[in-house]
CHARMM-style PDB file with segment names, atoms N, HN, CA, C and O in Angstrom:
ATOM      1  N   MET     1       0.817  -1.193   0.000  1.00  0.00      PROA
ATOM      2  CA  MET     1       0.000   0.000   0.000  1.00  0.00      PROA
ATOM      3  C   MET     1       0.864   1.262   0.000  1.00  0.00      PROA
ATOM      4  O   MET     1       0.555   2.244  -0.675  1.00  0.00      PROA
ATOM      5  N   HSD     2       1.949   1.212   0.770  1.00  0.00      PROA
ATOM      6  HN  HSD     2       2.200   0.414   1.318  1.00  0.00      PROA
ATOM      7  CA  HSD     2       2.848   2.367   0.825  1.00  0.00      PROA
ATOM      8  C   HSD     2       3.427   2.658  -0.549  1.00  0.00      PROA
ATOM      9  O   HSD     2       3.540   3.819  -0.942  1.00  0.00      PROA
ATOM     10  N   ARG     3       3.796   1.611  -1.284  1.00  0.00      PROA
ATOM     11  HN  ARG     3       3.705   0.667  -0.965  1.00  0.00      PROA
ATOM     12  CA  ARG     3       4.375   1.771  -2.621  1.00  0.00      PROA
ATOM     13  C   ARG     3       3.359   2.413  -3.567  1.00  0.00      PROA
ATOM     14  O   ARG     3       3.703   3.289  -4.360  1.00  0.00      PROA
ATOM     15  N   LEU     4       2.106   1.968  -3.475  1.00  0.00      PROA
ATOM     16  HN  LEU     4       1.826   1.256  -2.831  1.00  0.00      PROA
ATOM     17  CA  LEU     4       1.065   2.543  -4.332  1.00  0.00      PROA
ATOM     18  C   LEU     4       0.886   4.025  -4.039  1.00  0.00      PROA
ATOM     19  O   LEU     4       0.755   4.827  -4.963  1.00  0.00      PROA
ATOM     20  N   PHE     5       0.878   4.394  -2.775  1.00  0.00      PROA
ATOM     21  HN  PHE     5       0.984   3.742  -2.024  1.00  0.00      PROA
ATOM     22  CA  PHE     5       0.760   5.799  -2.402  1.00  0.00      PROA
ATOM     23  C   PHE     5       1.949   6.598  -2.934  1.00  0.00      PROA
ATOM     24  O   PHE     5       1.774   7.697  -3.460  1.00  0.00      PROA
ATOM     25  N   ALA     6       3.157   6.047  -2.797  1.00  0.00      PROA
ATOM     26  HN  ALA     6       3.299   5.154  -2.370  1.00  0.00      PROA
ATOM     27  CA  ALA     6       4.356   6.746  -3.272  1.00  0.00      PROA
ATOM     28  C   ALA     6       4.304   6.942  -4.788  1.00  0.00      PROA
ATOM     29  O   ALA     6       4.625   8.022  -5.284  1.00  0.00      PROA
ATOM     30  N   LEU     7       3.907   5.915  -5.516  1.00  0.00      PROA
ATOM     31  HN  LEU     7       3.646   5.038  -5.113  1.00  0.00      PROA
ATOM     32  CA  LEU     7       3.843   6.034  -6.977  1.00  0.00      PROA
ATOM     33  C   LEU     7       2.745   7.005  -7.404  1.00  0.00      PROA
ATOM     34  O   LEU     7       2.919   7.761  -8.359  1.00  0.00      PROA
ATOM     35  N   THR     8       1.625   6.984  -6.702  1.00  0.00      PROA
ATOM     36  HN  THR     8       1.483   6.369  -5.926  1.00  0.00      PROA
ATOM     37  CA  THR     8       0.553   7.925  -7.014  1.00  0.00      PROA
ATOM     38  C   THR     8       1.012   9.357  -6.740  1.00  0.00      PROA
ATOM     39  O   THR     8       0.733  10.269  -7.519  1.00  0.00      PROA
ATOM     40  N   SER     9       1.706   9.537  -5.642  1.00  0.00      PROA
ATOM     41  HN  SER     9       1.932   8.797  -5.010  1.00  0.00      PROA
ATOM     42  CA  SER     9       2.236  10.863  -5.315  1.00  0.00      PROA
ATOM     43  C   SER     9       3.240  11.322  -6.365  1.00  0.00      PROA
ATOM     44  O   SER     9       3.227  12.479  -6.786  1.00  0.00      PROA
ATOM     45  N   LEU    10       4.108  10.408  -6.781  1.00  0.00      PROA
ATOM     46  HN  LEU    10       4.119   9.469  -6.439  1.00  0.00      PROA
ATOM     47  CA  LEU    10       5.088  10.718  -7.820  1.00  0.00      PROA
ATOM     48  C   LEU    10       4.387  11.155  -9.101  1.00  0.00      PROA
ATOM     49  O   LEU    10       4.758  12.158  -9.710  1.00  0.00      PROA
ATOM     50  N   PHE    11       3.382  10.403  -9.498  1.00  0.00      PROA
ATOM     51  HN  PHE    11       3.081   9.589  -9.003  1.00  0.00      PROA
ATOM     52  CA  PHE    11       2.656  10.712 -10.724  1.00  0.00      PROA
ATOM     53  C   PHE    11       1.989  12.081 -10.640  1.00  0.00      PROA
ATOM     54  O   PHE    11       2.084  12.878 -11.574  1.00  0.00      PROA
ATOM     55  N   CYS    12       1.314  12.356  -9.522  1.00  0.00      PROA
ATOM     56  HN  CYS    12       1.237  11.709  -8.763  1.00  0.00      PROA
ATOM     57  CA  CYS    12       0.622  13.640  -9.365  1.00  0.00      PROA
ATOM     58  C   CYS    12       1.608  14.803  -9.319  1.00  0.00      PROA
ATOM     59  O   CYS    12       1.359  15.858  -9.901  1.00  0.00      PROA
ATOM     60  N   THR    13       2.718  14.609  -8.630  1.00  0.00      PROA
ATOM     61  HN  THR    13       2.920  13.752  -8.156  1.00  0.00      PROA
ATOM     62  CA  THR    13       3.733  15.654  -8.560  1.00  0.00      PROA
ATOM     63  C   THR    13       4.311  15.927  -9.941  1.00  0.00      PROA
ATOM     64  O   THR    13       4.532  17.078 -10.317  1.00  0.00      PROA
ATOM     65  N   ALA    14       4.552  14.868 -10.686  1.00  0.00      PROA
ATOM     66  HN  ALA    14       4.372  13.933 -10.381  1.00  0.00      PROA
ATOM     67  CA  ALA    14       5.078  15.031 -12.038  1.00  0.00      PROA
ATOM     68  C   ALA    14       4.086  15.778 -12.921  1.00  0.00      PROA
ATOM     69  O   ALA    14       4.479  16.637 -13.710  1.00  0.00      PROA
ATOM     70  N   LEU    15       2.817  15.457 -12.792  1.00  0.00      PROA
ATOM     71  HN  LEU    15       2.497  14.759 -12.151  1.00  0.00      PROA
ATOM     72  CA  LEU    15       1.803  16.178 -13.569  1.00  0.00      PROA
ATOM     73  C   LEU    15       1.778  17.659 -13.223  1.00  0.00      PROA
ATOM     74  O   LEU    15       1.699  18.512 -14.107  1.00  0.00      PROA
ATOM     75  N   LEU    16       1.844  17.954 -11.942  1.00  0.00      PROA
ATOM     76  HN  LEU    16       1.908  17.262 -11.224  1.00  0.00      PROA
ATOM     77  CA  LEU    16       1.858  19.356 -11.530  1.00  0.00      PROA
ATOM     78  C   LEU    16       3.113  20.067 -11.996  1.00  0.00      PROA
ATOM     79  O   LEU    16       3.081  21.261 -12.294  1.00  0.00      PROA
ATOM     80  N   ALA    17       4.222  19.337 -12.061  1.00  0.00      PROA
ATOM     81  HN  ALA    17       4.248  18.367 -11.818  1.00  0.00      PROA
ATOM     82  CA  ALA    17       5.488  19.945 -12.463  1.00  0.00      PROA
ATOM     83  C   ALA    17       5.493  20.327 -13.934  1.00  0.00      PROA
ATOM     84  O   ALA    17       6.167  21.284 -14.315  1.00  0.00      PROA
ATOM     85  N   VAL    18       4.756  19.600 -14.770  1.00  0.00      PROA
ATOM     86  HN  VAL    18       4.209  18.823 -14.460  1.00  0.00      PROA
ATOM     87  CA  VAL    18       4.821  19.863 -16.206  1.00  0.00      PROA
ATOM     88  C   VAL    18       3.518  20.384 -16.808  1.00  0.00      PROA
ATOM     89  O   VAL    18       3.506  20.774 -17.975  1.00  0.00      PROA
ATOM     90  N   ALA    19       2.434  20.403 -16.060  1.00  0.00      PROA
ATOM     91  HN  ALA    19       2.444  20.087 -15.111  1.00  0.00      PROA
ATOM     92  CA  ALA    19       1.129  20.756 -16.624  1.00  0.00      PROA
ATOM     93  C   ALA    19       1.114  22.103 -17.329  1.00  0.00      PROA
ATOM     94  O   ALA    19       0.623  22.172 -18.456  1.00  0.00      PROA
ATOM     95  N   PRO    20       1.625  23.182 -16.730  1.00  0.00      PROA
ATOM     96  CA  PRO    20       1.527  24.474 -17.409  1.00  0.00      PROA
ATOM     97  C   PRO    20       2.659  24.722 -18.404  1.00  0.00      PROA
ATOM     98  O   PRO    20       2.727  25.805 -18.986  1.00  0.00      PROA
ATOM     99  N   LEU    21       3.519  23.783 -18.607  1.00  0.00      PROA
ATOM    100  HN  LEU    21       3.463  22.904 -18.134  1.00  0.00      PROA
ATOM    101  CA  LEU    21       4.718  23.979 -19.420  1.00  0.00      PROA
ATOM    102  C   LEU    21       4.578  23.369 -20.797  1.00  0.00      PROA
ATOM    103  O   LEU    21       3.645  22.615 -21.075  1.00  0.00      PROA
ATOM    104  N   HSD    22       5.512  23.706 -21.638  1.00  0.00      PROA
ATOM    105  HN  HSD    22       6.269  24.318 -21.412  1.00  0.00      PROA
ATOM    106  CA  HSD    22       5.640  23.053 -22.925  1.00  0.00      PROA
ATOM    107  C   HSD    22       6.673  21.945 -22.775  1.00  0.00      PROA
ATOM    108  O   HSD    22       7.493  21.981 -21.858  1.00  0.00      PROA
ATOM    109  N   ALA    23       6.642  20.987 -23.646  1.00  0.00      PROA
ATOM    110  HN  ALA    23       5.975  20.957 -24.391  1.00  0.00      PROA
ATOM    111  CA  ALA    23       7.510  19.821 -23.525  1.00  0.00      PROA
ATOM    112  C   ALA    23       8.987  20.188 -23.452  1.00  0.00      PROA
ATOM    113  O   ALA    23       9.758  19.491 -22.792  1.00  0.00      PROA
ATOM    114  N   GLY    24       9.390  21.245 -24.102  1.00  0.00      PROA
ATOM    115  HN  GLY    24       8.764  21.811 -24.638  1.00  0.00      PROA
ATOM    116  CA  GLY    24      10.798  21.629 -24.109  1.00  0.00      PROA
ATOM    117  C   GLY    24      11.277  22.281 -22.828  1.00  0.00      PROA
ATOM    118  O   GLY    24      12.482  22.434 -22.633  1.00  0.00      PROA
ATOM    119  N   SER    25      10.359  22.671 -21.941  1.00  0.00      PROA
ATOM    120  HN  SER    25       9.380  22.546 -22.099  1.00  0.00      PROA
ATOM    121  CA  SER    25      10.773  23.397 -20.742  1.00  0.00      PROA
ATOM    122  C   SER    25      10.561  22.601 -19.454  1.00  0.00      PROA
ATOM    123  O   SER    25      10.448  23.192 -18.380  1.00  0.00      PROA
ATOM    124  N   VAL    26      10.505  21.287 -19.542  1.00  0.00      PROA
ATOM    125  HN  VAL    26      10.596  20.807 -20.414  1.00  0.00      PROA
ATOM    126  CA  VAL    26      10.317  20.426 -18.377  1.00  0.00      PROA
ATOM    127  C   VAL    26      11.608  20.386 -17.556  1.00  0.00      PROA
ATOM    128  O   VAL    26      12.702  20.307 -18.114  1.00  0.00      PROA
ATOM    129  N   ASP    27      11.474  20.441 -16.235  1.00  0.00      PROA
ATOM    130  HN  ASP    27      10.585  20.506 -15.781  1.00  0.00      PROA
ATOM    131  CA  ASP    27      12.626  20.346 -15.331  1.00  0.00      PROA
ATOM    132  C   ASP    27      12.993  18.870 -15.161  1.00  0.00      PROA
ATOM    133  O   ASP    27      12.551  18.208 -14.222  1.00  0.00      PROA
ATOM    134  N   ARG    28      13.807  18.375 -16.087  1.00  0.00      PROA
ATOM    135  HN  ARG    28      14.166  18.913 -16.850  1.00  0.00      PROA
ATOM    136  CA  ARG    28      14.163  16.961 -16.099  1.00  0.00      PROA
ATOM    137  C   ARG    28      14.922  16.532 -14.848  1.00  0.00      PROA
ATOM    138  O   ARG    28      14.737  15.411 -14.375  1.00  0.00      PROA
ATOM    139  N   ALA    29      15.760  17.389 -14.311  1.00  0.00      PROA
ATOM    140  HN  ALA    29      15.910  18.300 -14.695  1.00  0.00      PROA
ATOM    141  CA  ALA    29      16.532  17.047 -13.113  1.00  0.00      PROA
ATOM    142  C   ALA    29      15.602  16.811 -11.921  1.00  0.00      PROA
ATOM    143  O   ALA    29      15.815  15.881 -11.143  1.00  0.00      PROA
ATOM    144  N   ALA    30      14.579  17.644 -11.776  1.00  0.00      PROA
ATOM    145  HN  ALA    30      14.406  18.400 -12.407  1.00  0.00      PROA
ATOM    146  CA  ALA    30      13.632  17.483 -10.667  1.00  0.00      PROA
ATOM    147  C   ALA    30      12.827  16.197 -10.826  1.00  0.00      PROA
ATOM    148  O   ALA    30      12.591  15.489  -9.846  1.00  0.00      PROA
ATOM    149  N   LEU    31      12.404  15.889 -12.050  1.00  0.00      PROA
ATOM    150  HN  LEU    31      12.596  16.463 -12.846  1.00  0.00      PROA
ATOM    151  CA  LEU    31      11.658  14.662 -12.277  1.00  0.00      PROA
ATOM    152  C   LEU    31      12.543  13.434 -12.088  1.00  0.00      PROA
ATOM    153  O   LEU    31      12.094  12.431 -11.533  1.00  0.00      PROA
ATOM    154  N   ASP    32      13.796  13.502 -12.543  1.00  0.00      PROA
ATOM    155  HN  ASP    32      14.160  14.317 -12.994  1.00  0.00      PROA
ATOM    156  CA  ASP    32      14.729  12.395 -12.304  1.00  0.00      PROA
ATOM    157  C   ASP    32      14.895  12.138 -10.810  1.00  0.00      PROA
ATOM    158  O   ASP    32      14.931  10.987 -10.374  1.00  0.00      PROA
ATOM    159  N   ALA    33      14.995  13.205 -10.030  1.00  0.00      PROA
ATOM    160  HN  ALA    33      14.966  14.140 -10.384  1.00  0.00      PROA
ATOM    161  CA  ALA    33      15.143  13.072  -8.580  1.00  0.00      PROA
ATOM    162  C   ALA    33      13.918  12.402  -7.967  1.00  0.00      PROA
ATOM    163  O   ALA    33      14.058  11.602  -7.042  1.00  0.00      PROA
ATOM    164  N   LEU    34      12.722  12.711  -8.461  1.00  0.00      PROA
ATOM    165  HN  LEU    34      12.608  13.361  -9.213  1.00  0.00      PROA
ATOM    166  CA  LEU    34      11.507  12.059  -7.966  1.00  0.00      PROA
ATOM    167  C   LEU    34      11.491  10.577  -8.296  1.00  0.00      PROA
ATOM    168  O   LEU    34      11.116   9.759  -7.456  1.00  0.00      PROA
ATOM    169  N   VAL    35      11.890  10.228  -9.499  1.00  0.00      PROA
ATOM    170  HN  VAL    35      12.194  10.893 -10.181  1.00  0.00      PROA
ATOM    171  CA  VAL    35      11.903   8.821  -9.901  1.00  0.00      PROA
ATOM    172  C   VAL    35      12.892   8.044  -9.041  1.00  0.00      PROA
ATOM    173  O   VAL    35      12.549   6.992  -8.501  1.00  0.00      PROA
ATOM    174  N   VAL    36      14.099   8.543  -8.909  1.00  0.00      PROA
ATOM    175  HN  VAL    36      14.378   9.397  -9.347  1.00  0.00      PROA
ATOM    176  CA  VAL    36      15.131   7.845  -8.135  1.00  0.00      PROA
ATOM    177  C   VAL    36      14.749   7.772  -6.657  1.00  0.00      PROA
ATOM    178  O   VAL    36      15.002   6.755  -6.010  1.00  0.00      PROA
ATOM    179  N   ALA    37      14.155   8.813  -6.121  1.00  0.00      PROA
ATOM    180  HN  ALA    37      13.949   9.639  -6.646  1.00  0.00      PROA
ATOM    181  CA  ALA    37      13.777   8.834  -4.700  1.00  0.00      PROA
ATOM    182  C   ALA    37      12.716   7.790  -4.371  1.00  0.00      PROA
ATOM    183  O   ALA    37      12.619   7.350  -3.225  1.00  0.00      PROA
ATOM    184  N   ASN    38      11.924   7.392  -5.353  1.00  0.00      PROA
ATOM    185  HN  ASN    38      12.002   7.750  -6.283  1.00  0.00      PROA
ATOM    186  CA  ASN    38      10.859   6.420  -5.112  1.00  0.00      PROA
ATOM    187  C   ASN    38      11.249   5.003  -5.501  1.00  0.00      PROA
ATOM    188  O   ASN    38      10.391   4.122  -5.541  1.00  0.00      PROA
ATOM    189  N   GLN    39      12.498   4.768  -5.783  1.00  0.00      PROA
ATOM    190  HN  GLN    39      13.196   5.484  -5.750  1.00  0.00      PROA
ATOM    191  CA  GLN    39      12.983   3.447  -6.157  1.00  0.00      PROA
ATOM    192  C   GLN    39      13.658   2.783  -4.966  1.00  0.00      PROA
ATOM    193  O   GLN    39      14.459   3.415  -4.278  1.00  0.00      PROA
ATOM    194  N   ARG    40      13.342   1.514  -4.714  1.00  0.00      PROA
ATOM    195  HN  ARG    40      12.690   1.001  -5.273  1.00  0.00      PROA
ATOM    196  CA  ARG    40      13.947   0.737  -3.633  1.00  0.00      PROA
ATOM    197  C   ARG    40      14.753  -0.416  -4.226  1.00  0.00      PROA
ATOM    198  O   ARG    40      14.383  -0.966  -5.263  1.00  0.00      PROA
ATOM    199  N   ASP    41      15.843  -0.776  -3.573  1.00  0.00      PROA
ATOM    200  HN  ASP    41      16.143  -0.328  -2.731  1.00  0.00      PROA
ATOM    201  CA  ASP    41      16.723  -1.832  -4.077  1.00  0.00      PROA
ATOM    202  C   ASP    41      16.047  -3.194  -4.156  1.00  0.00      PROA
ATOM    203  O   ASP    41      16.342  -3.969  -5.066  1.00  0.00      PROA
ATOM    204  N   ASN    42      15.155  -3.503  -3.235  1.00  0.00      PROA
ATOM    205  HN  ASN    42      14.915  -2.874  -2.496  1.00  0.00      PROA
ATOM    206  CA  ASN    42      14.548  -4.831  -3.185  1.00  0.00      PROA
ATOM    207  C   ASN    42      13.184  -4.897  -3.874  1.00  0.00      PROA
ATOM    208  O   ASN    42      12.438  -5.853  -3.662  1.00  0.00      PROA
ATOM    209  N   GLU    43      12.853  -3.920  -4.677  1.00  0.00      PROA
ATOM    210  HN  GLU    43      13.458  -3.143  -4.849  1.00  0.00      PROA
ATOM    211  CA  GLU    43      11.590  -3.886  -5.397  1.00  0.00      PROA
ATOM    212  C   GLU    43      11.851  -3.717  -6.893  1.00  0.00      PROA
ATOM    213  O   GLU    43      12.903  -3.220  -7.294  1.00  0.00      PROA
ATOM    214  N   PRO    44      10.889  -4.135  -7.711  1.00  0.00      PROA
ATOM    215  CA  PRO    44      11.052  -3.941  -9.160  1.00  0.00      PROA
ATOM    216  C   PRO    44      11.211  -2.467  -9.505  1.00  0.00      PROA
ATOM    217  O   PRO    44      10.765  -1.591  -8.763  1.00  0.00      PROA
ATOM    218  N   GLY    45      11.838  -2.209 -10.618  1.00  0.00      PROA
ATOM    219  HN  GLY    45      12.200  -2.920 -11.221  1.00  0.00      PROA
ATOM    220  CA  GLY    45      12.063  -0.839 -11.056  1.00  0.00      PROA
ATOM    221  C   GLY    45      10.788  -0.177 -11.531  1.00  0.00      PROA
ATOM    222  O   GLY    45       9.717  -0.783 -11.567  1.00  0.00      PROA
ATOM    223  N   LEU    46      10.936   1.080 -11.894  1.00  0.00      PROA
ATOM    224  HN  LEU    46      11.806   1.572 -11.865  1.00  0.00      PROA
ATOM    225  CA  LEU    46       9.787   1.821 -12.399  1.00  0.00      PROA
ATOM    226  C   LEU    46      10.209   2.688 -13.564  1.00  0.00      PROA
ATOM    227  O   LEU    46      11.374   3.057 -13.712  1.00  0.00      PROA
ATOM    228  N   SER    47       9.229   2.999 -14.380  1.00  0.00      PROA
ATOM    229  HN  SER    47       8.283   2.699 -14.259  1.00  0.00      PROA
ATOM    230  CA  SER    47       9.448   3.852 -15.532  1.00  0.00      PROA
ATOM    231  C   SER    47       8.311   4.860 -15.582  1.00  0.00      PROA
ATOM    232  O   SER    47       7.152   4.516 -15.353  1.00  0.00      PROA
ATOM    233  N   VAL    48       8.652   6.103 -15.882  1.00  0.00      PROA
ATOM    234  HN  VAL    48       9.594   6.383 -16.068  1.00  0.00      PROA
ATOM    235  CA  VAL    48       7.656   7.173 -15.937  1.00  0.00      PROA
ATOM    236  C   VAL    48       7.809   7.890 -17.279  1.00  0.00      PROA
ATOM    237  O   VAL    48       8.912   8.272 -17.670  1.00  0.00      PROA
ATOM    238  N   ALA    49       6.704   8.064 -17.965  1.00  0.00      PROA
ATOM    239  HN  ALA    49       5.808   7.754 -17.648  1.00  0.00      PROA
ATOM    240  CA  ALA    49       6.697   8.824 -19.217  1.00  0.00      PROA
ATOM    241  C   ALA    49       5.600   9.874 -19.114  1.00  0.00      PROA
ATOM    242  O   ALA    49       4.497   9.592 -18.647  1.00  0.00      PROA
ATOM    243  N   ILE    50       5.916  11.085 -19.552  1.00  0.00      PROA
ATOM    244  HN  ILE    50       6.812  11.314 -19.931  1.00  0.00      PROA
ATOM    245  CA  ILE    50       4.954  12.185 -19.534  1.00  0.00      PROA
ATOM    246  C   ILE    50       4.932  12.796 -20.923  1.00  0.00      PROA
ATOM    247  O   ILE    50       5.973  13.123 -21.493  1.00  0.00      PROA
ATOM    248  N   SER    51       3.721  12.946 -21.462  1.00  0.00      PROA
ATOM    249  HN  SER    51       2.875  12.681 -21.000  1.00  0.00      PROA
ATOM    250  CA  SER    51       3.607  13.621 -22.754  1.00  0.00      PROA
ATOM    251  C   SER    51       2.734  14.864 -22.579  1.00  0.00      PROA
ATOM    252  O   SER    51       1.793  14.886 -21.786  1.00  0.00      PROA
ATOM    253  N   ILE    52       3.073  15.868 -23.332  1.00  0.00      PROA
ATOM    254  HN  ILE    52       3.837  15.850 -23.976  1.00  0.00      PROA
ATOM    255  CA  ILE    52       2.320  17.119 -23.323  1.00  0.00      PROA
ATOM    256  C   ILE    52       1.916  17.414 -24.759  1.00  0.00      PROA
ATOM    257  O   ILE    52       2.761  17.531 -25.646  1.00  0.00      PROA
ATOM    258  N   ASP    53       0.631  17.529 -24.969  1.00  0.00      PROA
ATOM    259  HN  ASP    53      -0.056  17.433 -24.248  1.00  0.00      PROA
ATOM    260  CA  ASP    53       0.099  17.773 -26.315  1.00  0.00      PROA
ATOM    261  C   ASP    53       0.631  16.763 -27.323  1.00  0.00      PROA
ATOM    262  O   ASP    53       0.951  17.121 -28.457  1.00  0.00      PROA
ATOM    263  N   GLY    54       0.726  15.503 -26.911  1.00  0.00      PROA
ATOM    264  HN  GLY    54       0.466  15.212 -25.991  1.00  0.00      PROA
ATOM    265  CA  GLY    54       1.170  14.442 -27.801  1.00  0.00      PROA
ATOM    266  C   GLY    54       2.669  14.351 -28.001  1.00  0.00      PROA
ATOM    267  O   GLY    54       3.138  13.482 -28.735  1.00  0.00      PROA
ATOM    268  N   GLU    55       3.432  15.227 -27.365  1.00  0.00      PROA
ATOM    269  HN  GLU    55       3.052  15.933 -26.768  1.00  0.00      PROA
ATOM    270  CA  GLU    55       4.890  15.223 -27.495  1.00  0.00      PROA
ATOM    271  C   GLU    55       5.503  14.681 -26.206  1.00  0.00      PROA
ATOM    272  O   GLU    55       5.126  15.102 -25.112  1.00  0.00      PROA
ATOM    273  N   LEU    56       6.445  13.750 -26.333  1.00  0.00      PROA
ATOM    274  HN  LEU    56       6.751  13.408 -27.222  1.00  0.00      PROA
ATOM    275  CA  LEU    56       7.104  13.191 -25.161  1.00  0.00      PROA
ATOM    276  C   LEU    56       7.903  14.287 -24.473  1.00  0.00      PROA
ATOM    277  O   LEU    56       8.847  14.834 -25.043  1.00  0.00      PROA
ATOM    278  N   ALA    57       7.514  14.602 -23.236  1.00  0.00      PROA
ATOM    279  HN  ALA    57       6.747  14.158 -22.773  1.00  0.00      PROA
ATOM    280  CA  ALA    57       8.165  15.662 -22.481  1.00  0.00      PROA
ATOM    281  C   ALA    57       9.203  15.105 -21.523  1.00  0.00      PROA
ATOM    282  O   ALA    57      10.200  15.765 -21.227  1.00  0.00      PROA
ATOM    283  N   TYR    58       8.972  13.891 -21.038  1.00  0.00      PROA
ATOM    284  HN  TYR    58       8.163  13.355 -21.279  1.00  0.00      PROA
ATOM    285  CA  TYR    58       9.901  13.294 -20.080  1.00  0.00      PROA
ATOM    286  C   TYR    58       9.748  11.783 -20.091  1.00  0.00      PROA
ATOM    287  O   TYR    58       8.637  11.263 -20.197  1.00  0.00      PROA
ATOM    288  N   HSD    59      10.858  11.089 -19.983  1.00  0.00      PROA
ATOM    289  HN  HSD    59      11.761  11.511 -19.897  1.00  0.00      PROA
ATOM    290  CA  HSD    59      10.859   9.646 -19.767  1.00  0.00      PROA
ATOM    291  C   HSD    59      12.040   9.332 -18.867  1.00  0.00      PROA
ATOM    292  O   HSD    59      13.189   9.619 -19.205  1.00  0.00      PROA
ATOM    293  N   GLY    60      11.749   8.746 -17.732  1.00  0.00      PROA
ATOM    294  HN  GLY    60      10.816   8.513 -17.458  1.00  0.00      PROA
ATOM    295  CA  GLY    60      12.796   8.385 -16.793  1.00  0.00      PROA
ATOM    296  C   GLY    60      12.535   7.021 -16.209  1.00  0.00      PROA
ATOM    297  O   GLY    60      11.392   6.567 -16.174  1.00  0.00      PROA
ATOM    298  N   TRP    61      13.576   6.364 -15.750  1.00  0.00      PROA
ATOM    299  HN  TRP    61      14.505   6.733 -15.779  1.00  0.00      PROA
ATOM    300  CA  TRP    61      13.444   5.042 -15.167  1.00  0.00      PROA
ATOM    301  C   TRP    61      14.540   4.839 -14.141  1.00  0.00      PROA
ATOM    302  O   TRP    61      15.571   5.512 -14.158  1.00  0.00      PROA
ATOM    303  N   ALA    62      14.289   3.888 -13.241  1.00  0.00      PROA
ATOM    304  HN  ALA    62      13.451   3.342 -13.227  1.00  0.00      PROA
ATOM    305  CA  ALA    62      15.264   3.532 -12.222  1.00  0.00      PROA
ATOM    306  C   ALA    62      14.961   2.116 -11.751  1.00  0.00      PROA
ATOM    307  O   ALA    62      13.819   1.662 -11.815  1.00  0.00      PROA
ATOM    308  N   GLY    63      15.966   1.440 -11.291  1.00  0.00      PROA
ATOM    309  HN  GLY    63      16.894   1.809 -11.239  1.00  0.00      PROA
ATOM    310  CA  GLY    63      15.760   0.133 -10.684  1.00  0.00      PROA
ATOM    311  C   GLY    63      16.047  -1.026 -11.607  1.00  0.00      PROA
ATOM    312  O   GLY    63      16.734  -0.899 -12.621  1.00  0.00      PROA
ATOM    313  N   GLN    64      15.498  -2.157 -11.221  1.00  0.00      PROA
ATOM    314  HN  GLN    64      14.940  -2.261 -10.398  1.00  0.00      PROA
ATOM    315  CA  GLN    64      15.806  -3.408 -11.897  1.00  0.00      PROA
ATOM    316  C   GLN    64      14.592  -3.979 -12.625  1.00  0.00      PROA
ATOM    317  O   GLN    64      13.462  -3.900 -12.142  1.00  0.00      PROA
ATOM    318  N   ALA    65      14.851  -4.552 -13.788  1.00  0.00      PROA
ATOM    319  HN  ALA    65      15.769  -4.616 -14.179  1.00  0.00      PROA
ATOM    320  CA  ALA    65      13.816  -5.245 -14.536  1.00  0.00      PROA
ATOM    321  C   ALA    65      13.656  -6.669 -14.009  1.00  0.00      PROA
ATOM    322  O   ALA    65      12.577  -7.254 -14.103  1.00  0.00      PROA
ATOM    323  N   ASN    66      14.736  -7.223 -13.455  1.00  0.00      PROA
ATOM    324  HN  ASN    66      15.613  -6.747 -13.379  1.00  0.00      PROA
ATOM    325  CA  ASN    66      14.715  -8.577 -12.915  1.00  0.00      PROA
ATOM    326  C   ASN    66      15.484  -8.589 -11.605  1.00  0.00      PROA
ATOM    327  O   ASN    66      16.701  -8.403 -11.589  1.00  0.00      PROA
ATOM    328  N   LEU    67      14.764  -8.810 -10.496  1.00  0.00      PROA
ATOM    329  HN  LEU    67      13.775  -8.961 -10.510  1.00  0.00      PROA
ATOM    330  CA  LEU    67      15.400  -8.775  -9.173  1.00  0.00      PROA
ATOM    331  C   LEU    67      16.318  -9.974  -8.941  1.00  0.00      PROA
ATOM    332  O   LEU    67      17.370  -9.841  -8.317  1.00  0.00      PROA
ATOM    333  N   GLU    68      15.923 -11.134  -9.440  1.00  0.00      PROA
ATOM    334  HN  GLU    68      15.068 -11.241  -9.947  1.00  0.00      PROA
ATOM    335  CA  GLU    68      16.699 -12.351  -9.220  1.00  0.00      PROA
ATOM    336  C   GLU    68      18.088 -12.276  -9.882  1.00  0.00      PROA
ATOM    337  O   GLU    68      19.089 -12.701  -9.305  1.00  0.00      PROA
ATOM    338  N   HSD    69      18.119 -11.741 -11.071  1.00  0.00      PROA
ATOM    339  HN  HSD    69      17.306 -11.396 -11.540  1.00  0.00      PROA
ATOM    340  CA  HSD    69      19.373 -11.694 -11.854  1.00  0.00      PROA
ATOM    341  C   HSD    69      20.017 -10.307 -11.844  1.00  0.00      PROA
ATOM    342  O   HSD    69      21.052 -10.104 -12.479  1.00  0.00      PROA
ATOM    343  N   HSD    70      19.414  -9.351 -11.128  1.00  0.00      PROA
ATOM    344  HN  HSD    70      18.573  -9.516 -10.612  1.00  0.00      PROA
ATOM    345  CA  HSD    70      19.946  -7.980 -11.024  1.00  0.00      PROA
ATOM    346  C   HSD    70      20.136  -7.332 -12.394  1.00  0.00      PROA
ATOM    347  O   HSD    70      21.183  -6.753 -12.684  1.00  0.00      PROA
ATOM    348  N   VAL    71      19.110  -7.442 -13.221  1.00  0.00      PROA
ATOM    349  HN  VAL    71      18.259  -7.912 -12.986  1.00  0.00      PROA
ATOM    350  CA  VAL    71      19.134  -6.855 -14.555  1.00  0.00      PROA
ATOM    351  C   VAL    71      18.512  -5.461 -14.476  1.00  0.00      PROA
ATOM    352  O   VAL    71      17.343  -5.328 -14.115  1.00  0.00      PROA
ATOM    353  N   PRO    72      19.282  -4.419 -14.811  1.00  0.00      PROA
ATOM    354  CA  PRO    72      18.720  -3.064 -14.745  1.00  0.00      PROA
ATOM    355  C   PRO    72      17.701  -2.815 -15.873  1.00  0.00      PROA
ATOM    356  O   PRO    72      17.695  -3.488 -16.904  1.00  0.00      PROA
ATOM    357  N   ILE    73      16.864  -1.838 -15.630  1.00  0.00      PROA
ATOM    358  HN  ILE    73      16.869  -1.291 -14.792  1.00  0.00      PROA
ATOM    359  CA  ILE    73      15.899  -1.448 -16.663  1.00  0.00      PROA
ATOM    360  C   ILE    73      16.673  -0.765 -17.790  1.00  0.00      PROA
ATOM    361  OT1 ILE    73      16.078  -0.344 -18.782  1.00  0.00      PROA
TER     362      ILE     73
END
């Protein structure tokens, strides 16, 4: 449940961070920090993509695609 709340918070924060902006003016460093801050070593990785007006504004990821074999995303 905690993970779901954290991911929902991340998503909402990311939306607020880019909603009034154009895709070229997204604060990528701030969004990267949010993605990394919500990643745990013993949990699967995550990927976040945000589009504005059909244009990819941000795509970030962190963590592992496979926990058993330690395969990064």
